[in-house]
């Protein structure tokens, strides 16, 4: 951009930067929906902004890998653009993509899912919104297993349903869910149980026998299961994490949310999918039509290529991430101040530092004094104050440097 052109936009940029944050009164004057005032603050996003693009800061706060989308996927989307795949497409995705997702489940899990149960969406987040919007209304309860990615709680809050959190319990070997506590938390107002497995941020995988017990319970009580399975390929000791889809019948009240973001380095594409029961197609289509009318057309051709030819890519990424996880494991074991229940999946380490109960203050200090940005644990649920989340989906060098910086601040 030329200097005069830059000068021309600079005043307006300055003006935007100087605008004061609106108060609750300002917002009320505007008559936005009242539920928006009741949304719980997203401390993870706030901390991300605090450390955003600060010079020299290593950011391991965001939940994404550091690799760009591989060329074979990007090339397919580019070709689709050139071939004129630039028009509106069906709201639930182009038929080829829906079929390819079905083929993927057949190859991976031996499942036979008809395309009428598979809906391509403009991200995993959108898939979650579509699922929740189709079942929740004011006055419903949602029982959510926590720690959990905060945005999912936000999605429930937007529907005006109430969230009941059931925390996983940590020990040396990992995280565990007490099923009795989960079942006790369900009342006659409970419309859905929300489970993220593999979990962001803990890396916990729900064991298959627990899935079966939850499915039986939910069937008995007429409760929906909303399963976020976005990290199902990010497993270090098995090809994929068990899915509720493997044990459910087509008519069960189950939504499985998934995404291209994590496994295929496609976070910026905003592409995901949803699998629902046989009866849900027309319902989800209606909501999708009144929402965004479906994911971008050309991008779906990149996604098809990801599913067809993405296995080597996934394996290479996992090899790198497993090495990083093992480095962190070795360091955490040496540092007596750190508690880290072992992680089986995802690309996060969720850990606690002895003597540091305030994770927001510690995250700020890590940015200011050690140039390391991590996500504060309190963003992930009511019992997570004092924890930190570190995303290790970066180069080995970056992990070495991050460990060094962490050690400067919280070495024993
Ligand atoms: C559990 C979970 N679900 C969904 C998403 C969002 O996926 P997408 O990028 O497809 O919206 C994330 C992103 O961090 C996540 O951690």
Coordinates of C-alpha atoms and ligand atoms in Angstrom, one line a residue:
X1 CA 0.0 0.0 0.0
X2 CA 1.3 3.5 -0.8
X3 CA 2.2 6.0 1.9
X4 CA -0.7 8.3 1.1
X5 CA -3.1 5.4 1.1
X6 CA -1.8 4.3 4.5
X7 CA -2.1 7.9 5.8
X8 CA -5.7 7.8 4.6
X9 CA -6.7 4.8 6.7
X10 CA -4.6 5.6 9.7
X11 CA -7.0 8.1 11.4
X12 CA -9.9 5.6 11.3
X13 CA -7.7 2.8 12.6
X14 CA -6.6 5.1 15.5
X15 CA -10.3 6.0 16.1
X16 CA -11.3 2.3 16.4
X17 CA -8.4 1.6 18.8
X18 CA -9.4 4.5 21.0
X19 CA -13.0 3.6 21.3
X20 CA -14.0 2.9 24.9
X21 CA -15.2 -0.5 26.0
X22 CA -19.0 -0.3 26.3
X23 CA -20.5 -0.6 29.8
X24 CA -23.4 -2.8 30.7
X25 CA -25.6 0.3 30.6
X26 CA -24.5 1.2 27.0
X27 CA -25.3 -2.4 25.9
X28 CA -28.8 -2.3 27.6
X29 CA -29.5 1.0 25.8
X30 CA -28.9 -0.8 22.5
X31 CA -31.5 -3.5 23.3
X32 CA -29.3 -6.5 22.5
X33 CA -30.6 -9.8 23.7
X34 CA -30.4 -9.9 27.5
X35 CA -28.8 -13.4 27.4
X36 CA -25.7 -11.8 26.0
X37 CA -25.1 -9.9 29.2
X38 CA -25.2 -13.1 31.2
X39 CA -22.6 -14.9 29.1
X40 CA -19.7 -16.0 31.3
X41 CA -16.5 -14.2 30.4
X42 CA -14.1 -16.2 28.2
X43 CA -10.8 -15.9 30.1
X44 CA -9.0 -18.0 27.5
X45 CA -9.9 -15.6 24.7
X46 CA -9.0 -12.6 26.9
X47 CA -5.6 -14.0 27.6
X48 CA -5.0 -14.8 24.0
X49 CA -5.7 -11.1 23.2
X50 CA -3.4 -10.1 26.0
X51 CA -0.4 -11.9 24.5
X52 CA -1.5 -11.5 20.8
X53 CA 1.4 -10.7 18.4
X54 CA 3.6 -9.5 21.2
X55 CA 7.1 -9.5 19.9
X56 CA 9.2 -12.5 20.9
X57 CA 6.3 -14.3 22.7
X58 CA 5.9 -18.0 22.0
X59 CA 2.2 -18.6 21.8
X60 CA 1.0 -22.0 22.9
X61 CA -2.3 -20.7 24.0
X62 CA -4.3 -21.3 20.9
X63 CA -5.7 -24.7 20.0
X64 CA -4.2 -25.3 16.6
X65 CA -1.2 -26.8 15.0
X66 CA 1.5 -24.6 13.6
X67 CA 1.6 -26.2 10.1
X68 CA -0.1 -24.7 7.2
X69 CA -2.7 -26.8 5.3
X70 CA -0.8 -29.3 3.1
X71 CA -0.6 -28.5 -0.6
X72 CA -2.7 -31.5 -1.7
X73 CA -5.7 -30.2 0.2
X74 CA -5.1 -26.5 -0.7
X75 CA -4.6 -27.5 -4.3
X76 CA -7.9 -29.3 -4.6
X77 CA -9.8 -26.2 -3.2
X78 CA -7.8 -24.0 -5.6
X79 CA -8.7 -26.2 -8.5
X80 CA -12.4 -26.1 -7.4
X81 CA -12.3 -22.3 -7.5
X82 CA -10.8 -22.4 -11.0
X83 CA -13.4 -24.9 -12.1
X84 CA -16.2 -22.6 -11.1
X85 CA -17.2 -24.2 -7.8
X86 CA -18.1 -20.8 -6.7
X87 CA -21.9 -21.0 -6.5
X88 CA -24.4 -21.8 -3.7
X89 CA -24.3 -25.5 -2.8
X90 CA -26.8 -27.6 -0.9
X91 CA -27.1 -26.3 2.7
X92 CA -26.0 -29.7 4.2
X93 CA -23.0 -29.9 1.8
X94 CA -22.2 -31.1 -1.7
X95 CA -23.2 -34.8 -2.1
X96 CA -19.6 -35.8 -2.9
X97 CA -18.4 -34.6 0.5
X98 CA -21.2 -36.2 2.4
X99 CA -20.4 -39.5 0.6
X100 CA -16.7 -39.1 1.3
X101 CA -17.4 -38.6 5.1
X102 CA -19.5 -41.8 5.0
X103 CA -16.6 -43.7 3.2
X104 CA -14.2 -42.4 5.9
X105 CA -16.3 -43.9 8.7
X106 CA -16.6 -47.1 6.7
X107 CA -12.8 -47.3 6.3
X108 CA -11.8 -46.2 9.8
X109 CA -14.5 -47.8 12.0
X110 CA -16.3 -50.2 9.7
X111 CA -19.5 -48.1 10.0
X112 CA -22.3 -47.9 7.5
X113 CA -23.6 -44.4 7.8
X114 CA -26.0 -43.2 5.2
X115 CA -25.3 -39.8 3.8
X116 CA -28.8 -38.7 5.0
X117 CA -27.3 -38.7 8.5
X118 CA -24.2 -36.7 7.6
X119 CA -24.2 -32.9 7.4
X120 CA -21.2 -30.8 6.2
X121 CA -21.0 -27.6 8.2
X122 CA -19.0 -24.4 8.3
X123 CA -16.8 -25.6 11.2
X124 CA -17.1 -28.0 14.2
X125 CA -18.3 -25.0 16.1
X126 CA -21.2 -24.5 13.6
X127 CA -21.9 -28.2 13.8
X128 CA -22.2 -27.8 17.6
X129 CA -24.5 -24.8 17.2
X130 CA -26.7 -26.6 14.8
X131 CA -27.0 -29.6 17.1
X132 CA -27.7 -27.5 20.2
X133 CA -30.2 -25.2 18.4
X134 CA -32.2 -28.2 17.2
X135 CA -32.8 -29.6 20.7
X136 CA -32.4 -26.9 23.4
X137 CA -34.8 -24.3 24.6
X138 CA -35.1 -21.9 27.5
X139 CA -35.5 -23.9 30.8
X140 CA -33.6 -27.0 29.6
X141 CA -30.5 -28.3 31.5
X142 CA -27.4 -29.5 29.8
X143 CA -25.1 -31.7 31.8
X144 CA -21.5 -31.1 30.6
X145 CA -18.4 -33.1 31.5
X146 CA -15.6 -30.6 32.3
X147 CA -12.9 -29.4 31.9
X148 CA -14.2 -28.4 28.5
X149 CA -13.5 -25.9 25.7
X150 CA -15.2 -22.8 26.9
X151 CA -16.8 -22.0 23.6
X152 CA -19.0 -25.0 23.9
X153 CA -20.4 -23.8 27.2
X154 CA -20.9 -20.4 25.4
X155 CA -22.8 -22.2 22.7
X156 CA -25.1 -23.7 25.3
X157 CA -25.5 -20.4 27.1
X158 CA -26.7 -18.7 23.9
X159 CA -29.6 -21.2 23.8
X160 CA -30.6 -20.0 27.3
X161 CA -30.3 -23.5 28.7
X162 CA -28.6 -24.0 32.1
X163 CA -25.3 -25.8 32.3
X164 CA -24.6 -28.3 35.1
X165 CA -20.9 -29.2 35.2
X166 CA -19.6 -32.6 36.2
X167 CA -15.8 -32.4 36.6
X168 CA -13.5 -35.2 35.6
X169 CA -11.2 -36.2 38.5
X170 CA -7.4 -36.4 38.0
X171 CA -4.8 -38.8 39.3
X172 CA -1.3 -39.7 38.2
X173 CA -2.6 -42.0 35.5
X174 CA -4.9 -39.5 33.9
X175 CA -8.5 -38.2 34.2
X176 CA -11.5 -40.2 35.2
X177 CA -15.3 -39.7 35.1
X178 CA -17.4 -40.8 38.0
X179 CA -20.5 -42.1 36.1
X180 CA -22.6 -42.0 39.3
X181 CA -21.9 -38.3 39.6
X182 CA -22.8 -37.8 35.9
X183 CA -26.1 -39.7 36.3
X184 CA -27.0 -37.9 39.6
X185 CA -26.5 -34.6 37.9
X186 CA -29.3 -35.4 35.4
X187 CA -32.8 -34.3 36.4
X188 CA -36.1 -34.2 34.6
X189 CA -35.1 -30.9 33.0
X190 CA -32.0 -32.4 31.5
X191 CA -32.2 -32.4 27.7
X192 CA -28.7 -33.3 26.8
X193 CA -25.4 -34.6 28.1
X194 CA -22.4 -32.9 26.5
X195 CA -19.2 -34.9 26.3
X196 CA -15.9 -34.0 24.6
X197 CA -13.8 -37.1 24.0
X198 CA -10.9 -36.8 23.3
X199 CA -11.0 -33.8 25.6
X200 CA -9.8 -30.4 25.1
X201 CA -8.0 -29.5 27.4
X202 CA -7.2 -32.8 29.3
X203 CA -6.6 -35.3 26.6
X204 CA -8.9 -37.7 28.4
X205 CA -10.6 -40.4 26.2
X206 CA -13.9 -41.7 27.4
X207 CA -13.6 -45.5 27.7
X208 CA -16.0 -47.5 25.5
X209 CA -17.6 -49.2 28.5
X210 CA -18.5 -45.8 29.9
X211 CA -19.9 -44.7 26.6
X212 CA -22.1 -47.8 26.6
X213 CA -23.3 -47.0 30.2
X214 CA -24.1 -43.4 29.3
X215 CA -25.9 -44.4 26.1
X216 CA -28.1 -46.9 28.1
X217 CA -28.8 -44.2 30.7
X218 CA -29.6 -41.6 28.1
X219 CA -31.9 -44.0 26.2
X220 CA -33.8 -44.8 29.3
X221 CA -34.3 -41.2 30.2
X222 CA -34.9 -39.8 26.7
X223 CA -31.8 -37.6 27.0
X224 CA -29.7 -36.5 24.0
X225 CA -26.0 -37.2 23.9
X226 CA -24.0 -34.4 22.1
X227 CA -20.6 -35.8 21.6
X228 CA -17.8 -33.6 20.4
X229 CA -15.4 -35.9 18.6
X230 CA -13.2 -33.3 17.0
X231 CA -10.0 -34.8 18.3
X232 CA -10.8 -38.4 17.5
X233 CA -7.7 -38.8 15.2
X234 CA -5.3 -37.1 17.7
X235 CA -4.5 -40.2 19.6
X236 CA -1.0 -41.4 20.4
X237 CA -1.5 -45.1 21.0
X238 CA -4.4 -46.2 18.8
X239 CA -5.6 -45.2 15.4
X240 CA -8.6 -43.3 16.7
X241 CA -10.6 -42.7 19.8
X242 CA -13.8 -44.7 20.3
X243 CA -16.9 -42.9 18.9
X244 CA -20.5 -42.9 20.2
X245 CA -21.4 -43.6 16.6
X246 CA -19.9 -47.1 16.9
X247 CA -22.3 -48.1 19.6
X248 CA -25.5 -46.1 18.9
X249 CA -28.4 -47.2 16.8
X250 CA -29.5 -44.9 13.9
X251 CA -32.6 -43.7 15.9
X252 CA -30.7 -42.9 19.1
X253 CA -30.8 -39.3 20.3
X254 CA -27.1 -38.7 19.4
X255 CA -25.3 -35.9 17.7
X256 CA -21.6 -36.4 16.9
X257 CA -19.7 -33.2 16.1
X258 CA -16.5 -33.3 14.0
X259 CA -14.1 -31.0 12.2
X260 CA -11.4 -30.8 9.5
X261 CA -9.6 -28.2 11.7
X262 CA -7.3 -30.2 13.8
X263 CA -6.3 -33.4 12.0
X264 CA -5.8 -31.7 8.6
X265 CA -4.4 -28.3 9.6
X266 CA -7.5 -26.5 8.4
X267 CA -8.5 -24.3 11.3
X268 CA -8.9 -21.2 9.1
X269 CA -11.1 -23.0 6.5
X270 CA -14.0 -23.3 8.9
X271 CA -15.2 -26.7 7.9
X272 CA -16.7 -29.5 10.0
X273 CA -19.5 -32.0 10.0
X274 CA -22.3 -33.3 12.1
X275 CA -23.7 -36.8 12.2
X276 CA -27.3 -37.0 13.6
X277 CA -30.0 -39.6 13.9
X278 CA -32.0 -40.7 10.9
X279 CA -34.8 -38.2 11.6
X280 CA -32.6 -35.1 11.9
X281 CA -31.8 -34.3 8.3
X282 CA -34.8 -32.0 7.6
X283 CA -34.5 -30.3 11.0
X284 CA -30.8 -29.6 10.6
X285 CA -31.3 -28.5 6.9
X286 CA -33.9 -25.9 8.0
X287 CA -31.6 -24.5 10.7
X288 CA -28.6 -24.5 8.3
X289 CA -30.7 -22.7 5.6
X290 CA -31.7 -19.9 8.0
X291 CA -28.1 -19.8 9.4
X292 CA -25.3 -19.7 6.8
X293 CA -26.8 -21.8 4.0
X294 CA -23.9 -24.3 4.4
X295 CA -20.2 -24.3 4.2
X296 CA -18.2 -22.6 1.4
X297 CA -18.6 -24.6 -1.8
X298 CA -15.0 -24.7 -3.2
X299 CA -13.6 -25.5 0.3
X300 CA -15.6 -28.7 0.4
X301 CA -13.5 -30.1 -2.4
X302 CA -10.4 -29.5 -0.3
X303 CA -12.1 -31.5 2.5
X304 CA -12.8 -34.4 0.1
X305 CA -9.2 -34.6 -0.7
X306 CA -8.2 -34.4 3.0
X307 CA -10.4 -37.4 3.7
X308 CA -9.2 -39.4 0.7
X309 CA -5.5 -38.8 1.0
X310 CA -4.9 -37.4 4.5
X311 CA -3.7 -40.5 6.4
X312 CA 0.1 -39.9 5.9
X313 CA -0.3 -36.3 6.8
X314 CA -2.0 -37.2 10.1
X315 CA 0.6 -39.8 10.9
X316 CA 3.5 -37.4 10.3
X317 CA 1.8 -34.7 12.5
X318 CA 1.2 -37.3 15.3
X319 CA 4.8 -38.4 15.3
X320 CA 5.9 -34.8 15.8
X321 CA 3.3 -34.1 18.5
X322 CA 4.0 -37.4 20.3
X323 CA 7.7 -36.4 20.5
X324 CA 6.7 -33.1 22.0
X325 CA 4.3 -34.6 24.5
X326 CA 7.1 -37.0 25.6
X327 CA 9.5 -34.1 26.1
X328 CA 6.9 -32.3 28.2
X329 CA 6.2 -35.5 30.2
X330 CA 9.9 -35.9 31.0
X331 CA 10.2 -32.2 32.1
X332 CA 7.0 -32.3 34.1
X333 CA 8.1 -35.4 35.9
X334 CA 11.3 -33.7 37.0
X335 CA 9.6 -30.6 38.2
X336 CA 8.1 -31.3 41.7
X337 CA 5.9 -28.2 41.5
X338 CA 4.0 -29.5 38.5
X339 CA 1.0 -31.9 38.5
X340 CA 0.2 -33.3 35.1
X341 CA -2.3 -36.1 34.9
X342 CA -1.1 -38.1 31.8
X343 CA -2.7 -37.4 28.5
X344 CA -3.7 -40.0 25.9
X345 CA -4.9 -37.7 23.1
X346 CA -5.3 -34.2 21.6
X347 CA -2.4 -31.8 21.5
X348 CA -2.7 -30.2 24.9
X349 CA -0.9 -30.5 28.3
X350 CA -3.2 -29.4 31.1
X351 CA -1.2 -29.0 34.3
X352 CA -1.2 -27.3 37.7
X353 CA 1.7 -25.5 39.4
X354 CA 2.1 -25.8 43.1
X355 CA 1.9 -22.5 44.9
X356 CA 0.2 -20.7 42.0
X357 CA -3.6 -20.8 42.6
X358 CA -4.4 -17.8 40.4
X359 CA -4.0 -19.1 36.8
X360 CA -4.9 -15.7 35.2
X361 CA -2.2 -14.0 37.2
X362 CA 0.3 -16.7 36.3
X363 CA -0.6 -16.6 32.6
X364 CA 0.0 -12.9 32.6
X365 CA 3.3 -13.2 34.3
X366 CA 4.4 -15.9 31.9
X367 CA 3.6 -13.5 29.0
X368 CA 5.2 -10.5 30.6
X369 CA 8.3 -12.1 32.2
X370 CA 8.9 -15.3 30.2
X371 CA 7.4 -14.4 26.8
X372 CA 5.3 -17.5 26.8
X373 CA 1.6 -17.4 26.2
X374 CA -0.5 -20.3 27.7
X375 CA -4.3 -20.5 28.3
X376 CA -5.5 -20.1 31.9
X377 CA -7.3 -23.2 33.2
X378 CA -10.2 -21.3 34.7
X379 CA -11.5 -20.9 31.1
X380 CA -12.3 -24.6 31.0
X381 CA -14.7 -25.0 33.9
X382 CA -15.6 -24.1 37.4
X383 CA -13.1 -26.4 39.1
X384 CA -10.1 -25.5 36.9
X385 CA -8.7 -22.5 38.6
X386 CA -5.0 -23.0 39.1
X387 CA -4.5 -25.0 35.9
X388 CA -2.8 -24.0 32.6
X389 CA -3.2 -25.4 29.1
X390 CA -0.3 -25.7 26.8
X391 CA -0.7 -26.6 23.1
X392 CA 2.2 -28.7 22.0
X393 CA 1.3 -28.9 18.2
X394 CA 4.4 -26.9 17.3
X395 CA 8.0 -27.6 16.1
X396 CA 10.3 -29.5 18.4
X397 CA 12.5 -26.3 18.7
X398 CA 9.6 -24.3 20.0
X399 CA 8.8 -26.9 22.6
X400 CA 12.4 -26.9 23.8
X401 CA 12.4 -23.2 24.1
X402 CA 9.0 -23.2 25.8
X403 CA 10.2 -25.7 28.4
X404 CA 13.2 -23.4 29.0
X405 CA 11.0 -20.4 29.6
X406 CA 8.6 -22.3 31.7
X407 CA 11.5 -23.5 33.8
X408 CA 12.7 -19.9 34.4
X409 CA 9.4 -19.0 35.9
X410 CA 8.3 -22.1 37.7
X411 CA 11.4 -24.3 38.1
X412 CA 11.8 -26.0 41.4
Ligands
LIG1 C1 -13.5 -29.6 21.6 C2 -13.5 -28.7 20.4 N1 -14.6 -28.7 19.6 C3 -14.6 -27.8 18.6 C4 -13.6 -27.0 18.3 C5 -13.7 -26.1 17.1 O1 -13.5 -26.7 15.9 P1 -13.7 -25.8 14.6 O2 -12.4 -25.1 14.3 O3 -14.0 -26.8 13.5 O4 -14.7 -24.8 14.8 C6 -12.5 -26.9 19.1 C7 -11.4 -26.0 18.8 O5 -10.5 -25.8 19.6 C8 -12.4 -27.8 20.2 O6 -11.4 -27.8 21.0

